[in-house]
mmCIF file with all atom_site columns, C-alpha atoms in Angstrom:
data_model
loop_
_atom_site.group_PDB
_atom_site.id
_atom_site.type_symbol
_atom_site.label_atom_id
_atom_site.label_alt_id
_atom_site.label_comp_id
_atom_site.label_asym_id
_atom_site.label_entity_id
_atom_site.label_seq_id
_atom_site.pdbx_PDB_ins_code
_atom_site.Cartn_x
_atom_site.Cartn_y
_atom_site.Cartn_z
_atom_site.occupancy
_atom_site.B_iso_or_equiv
_atom_site.pdbx_formal_charge
_atom_site.auth_seq_id
_atom_site.auth_comp_id
_atom_site.auth_asym_id
_atom_site.auth_atom_id
_atom_site.pdbx_PDB_model_num
ATOM 1  C CA . MET A 1 1  ? 171.327 96.265  223.924 1.00 76.00 ? 1  MET A CA 1
ATOM 2  C CA . VAL A 1 2  ? 171.593 95.214  227.470 1.00 81.00 ? 2  VAL A CA 1
ATOM 3  C CA . LEU A 1 3  ? 174.441 92.804  226.432 1.00 85.00 ? 3  LEU A CA 1
ATOM 4  C CA . PHE A 1 4  ? 176.068 95.566  224.511 1.00 89.00 ? 4  PHE A CA 1
ATOM 5  C CA . ASP A 1 5  ? 175.824 97.765  227.654 1.00 85.00 ? 5  ASP A CA 1
ATOM 6  C CA . LEU A 1 6  ? 177.468 94.953  229.764 1.00 87.00 ? 6  LEU A CA 1
ATOM 7  C CA . ALA A 1 7  ? 180.299 94.595  227.131 1.00 90.00 ? 7  ALA A CA 1
ATOM 8  C CA . CYS A 1 8  ? 180.908 98.312  227.283 1.00 88.00 ? 8  CYS A CA 1
ATOM 9  C CA . TRP A 1 9  ? 180.945 98.069  231.125 1.00 87.00 ? 9  TRP A CA 1
ATOM 10 C CA . CYS A 1 10 ? 183.461 95.150  231.090 1.00 89.00 ? 10 CYS A CA 1
ATOM 11 C CA . TRP A 1 11 ? 185.732 97.170  228.681 1.00 90.00 ? 11 TRP A CA 1
ATOM 12 C CA . LEU A 1 12 ? 185.643 100.217 230.813 1.00 88.00 ? 12 LEU A CA 1
ATOM 13 C CA . VAL A 1 13 ? 186.513 98.370  233.841 1.00 90.00 ? 13 VAL A CA 1
ATOM 14 C CA . LEU A 1 14 ? 188.852 95.623  232.645 1.00 90.00 ? 14 LEU A CA 1
ATOM 15 C CA . VAL A 1 15 ? 190.638 97.357  229.695 1.00 91.00 ? 15 VAL A CA 1
ATOM 16 C CA . ASP A 1 16 ? 190.516 101.072 230.506 1.00 88.00 ? 16 ASP A CA 1
ATOM 17 C CA . GLY A 1 17 ? 191.113 100.437 234.412 1.00 87.00 ? 17 GLY A CA 1
ATOM 18 C CA . VAL A 1 18 ? 188.092 102.478 235.537 1.00 86.00 ? 18 VAL A CA 1
ATOM 19 C CA . GLY A 1 19 ? 187.144 101.544 239.155 1.00 89.00 ? 19 GLY A CA 1
ATOM 20 C CA . ILE A 1 20 ? 183.879 99.672  239.637 1.00 88.00 ? 20 ILE A CA 1
ATOM 21 C CA . PHE A 1 21 ? 182.643 102.509 241.952 1.00 91.00 ? 21 PHE A CA 1
ATOM 22 C CA . ALA A 1 22 ? 183.627 105.322 239.551 1.00 89.00 ? 22 ALA A CA 1
ATOM 23 C CA . PRO A 1 23 ? 180.970 107.575 238.199 1.00 90.00 ? 23 PRO A CA 1
ATOM 24 C CA . ALA A 1 24 ? 181.394 106.257 234.522 1.00 87.00 ? 24 ALA A CA 1
ATOM 25 C CA . SER A 1 25 ? 180.969 102.649 235.780 1.00 87.00 ? 25 SER A CA 1
ATOM 26 C CA . ILE A 1 26 ? 177.921 103.400 237.983 1.00 90.00 ? 26 ILE A CA 1
ATOM 27 C CA . MET A 1 27 ? 176.419 105.112 234.943 1.00 90.00 ? 27 MET A CA 1
ATOM 28 C CA . ARG A 1 28 ? 176.859 102.087 232.696 1.00 89.00 ? 28 ARG A CA 1
ATOM 29 C CA . VAL A 1 29 ? 175.282 99.837  235.362 1.00 91.00 ? 29 VAL A CA 1
ATOM 30 C CA . ALA A 1 30 ? 172.372 102.247 235.704 1.00 93.00 ? 30 ALA A CA 1
ATOM 31 C CA . ILE A 1 31 ? 171.978 102.260 231.913 1.00 91.00 ? 31 ILE A CA 1
ATOM 32 C CA . GLY A 1 32 ? 171.868 98.531  231.965 1.00 91.00 ? 32 GLY A CA 1
ATOM 33 C CA . VAL A 1 33 ? 169.304 98.275  234.636 1.00 92.00 ? 33 VAL A CA 1
ATOM 34 C CA . VAL A 1 34 ? 166.988 100.801 232.882 1.00 94.00 ? 34 VAL A CA 1
ATOM 35 C CA . LEU A 1 35 ? 167.255 98.668  229.572 1.00 91.00 ? 35 LEU A CA 1
ATOM 36 C CA . GLY A 1 36 ? 166.691 95.515  231.161 1.00 90.00 ? 36 GLY A CA 1
ATOM 37 C CA . GLY A 1 37 ? 163.593 96.993  232.919 1.00 92.00 ? 37 GLY A CA 1
ATOM 38 C CA . GLN A 1 38 ? 162.434 98.297  229.569 1.00 93.00 ? 38 GLN A CA 1
ATOM 39 C CA . PHE A 1 39 ? 162.910 94.907  228.123 1.00 89.00 ? 39 PHE A CA 1
ATOM 40 C CA . LEU A 1 40 ? 160.702 93.201  230.707 1.00 89.00 ? 40 LEU A CA 1
ATOM 41 C CA . VAL A 1 41 ? 157.931 95.902  230.459 1.00 91.00 ? 41 VAL A CA 1
ATOM 42 C CA . PHE A 1 42 ? 157.846 95.666  226.718 1.00 91.00 ? 42 PHE A CA 1
ATOM 43 C CA . ALA A 1 43 ? 157.879 91.911  226.921 1.00 90.00 ? 43 ALA A CA 1
ATOM 44 C CA . LEU A 1 44 ? 155.118 91.931  229.314 1.00 90.00 ? 44 LEU A CA 1
ATOM 45 C CA . THR A 1 45 ? 153.094 94.325  227.209 1.00 90.00 ? 45 THR A CA 1
ATOM 46 C CA . ASN A 1 46 ? 153.718 91.939  224.002 1.00 89.00 ? 46 ASN A CA 1
ATOM 47 C CA . TRP A 1 47 ? 152.484 88.969  226.048 1.00 89.00 ? 47 TRP A CA 1
ATOM 48 C CA . GLN A 1 48 ? 149.319 90.699  227.280 1.00 90.00 ? 48 GLN A CA 1
ATOM 49 C CA . ALA A 1 49 ? 148.632 91.758  223.655 1.00 91.00 ? 49 ALA A CA 1
ATOM 50 C CA . ARG A 1 50 ? 149.246 88.177  222.248 1.00 88.00 ? 50 ARG A CA 1
ATOM 51 C CA . THR A 1 51 ? 147.070 86.552  224.890 1.00 87.00 ? 51 THR A CA 1
ATOM 52 C CA . GLY A 1 52 ? 144.363 89.015  224.934 1.00 89.00 ? 52 GLY A CA 1
ATOM 53 C CA . ARG A 1 53 ? 144.250 89.097  228.647 1.00 85.00 ? 53 ARG A CA 1
ATOM 54 C CA . SER A 1 54 ? 145.617 91.492  231.422 1.00 86.00 ? 54 SER A CA 1
ATOM 55 C CA . GLY A 1 55 ? 147.753 88.875  233.455 1.00 84.00 ? 55 GLY A CA 1
ATOM 56 C CA . SER A 1 56 ? 149.938 89.872  236.264 1.00 87.00 ? 56 SER A CA 1
ATOM 57 C CA . PHE A 1 57 ? 153.686 90.167  236.178 1.00 88.00 ? 57 PHE A CA 1
ATOM 58 C CA . SER A 1 58 ? 154.319 87.075  238.087 1.00 89.00 ? 58 SER A CA 1
ATOM 59 C CA . THR A 1 59 ? 151.820 85.231  235.859 1.00 88.00 ? 59 THR A CA 1
ATOM 60 C CA . PHE A 1 60 ? 153.949 86.391  232.992 1.00 88.00 ? 60 PHE A CA 1
ATOM 61 C CA . LEU A 1 61 ? 157.255 85.288  234.595 1.00 86.00 ? 61 LEU A CA 1
ATOM 62 C CA . SER A 1 62 ? 155.814 81.979  235.592 1.00 87.00 ? 62 SER A CA 1
ATOM 63 C CA . ASP A 1 63 ? 156.628 80.558  232.145 1.00 81.00 ? 63 ASP A CA 1
ATOM 64 C CA . GLY A 1 64 ? 160.079 81.373  230.942 1.00 78.00 ? 64 GLY A CA 1
ATOM 65 C CA . GLY A 1 65 ? 159.056 81.231  227.423 1.00 80.00 ? 65 GLY A CA 1
ATOM 66 C CA . ASN A 1 66 ? 156.912 84.277  227.696 1.00 79.00 ? 66 ASN A CA 1
ATOM 67 C CA . VAL A 1 67 ? 160.015 86.591  228.169 1.00 77.00 ? 67 VAL A CA 1
ATOM 68 C CA . TRP A 1 68 ? 161.202 86.275  224.591 1.00 75.00 ? 68 TRP A CA 1
ATOM 69 C CA . PRO A 1 69 ? 158.971 87.880  221.935 1.00 66.00 ? 69 PRO A CA 1
ATOM 70 C CA . ARG A 1 70 ? 157.339 85.856  219.335 1.00 68.00 ? 70 ARG A CA 1
#
């Protein structure tokens, strides 16, 4: 979903000619930030459920393979 939102933002800015600081553009960036944050939260929750321990966010990010769900 984040990639789709990024593609929509690129289309909005590059094809439709909307300015980067226009309200529609800022809204698209905000949606991307929220979706990316939710992706990380759900990946952390999935990792904690799989490992059976309540590790910290930095421990989770220390191994890049933890980010993608299995």
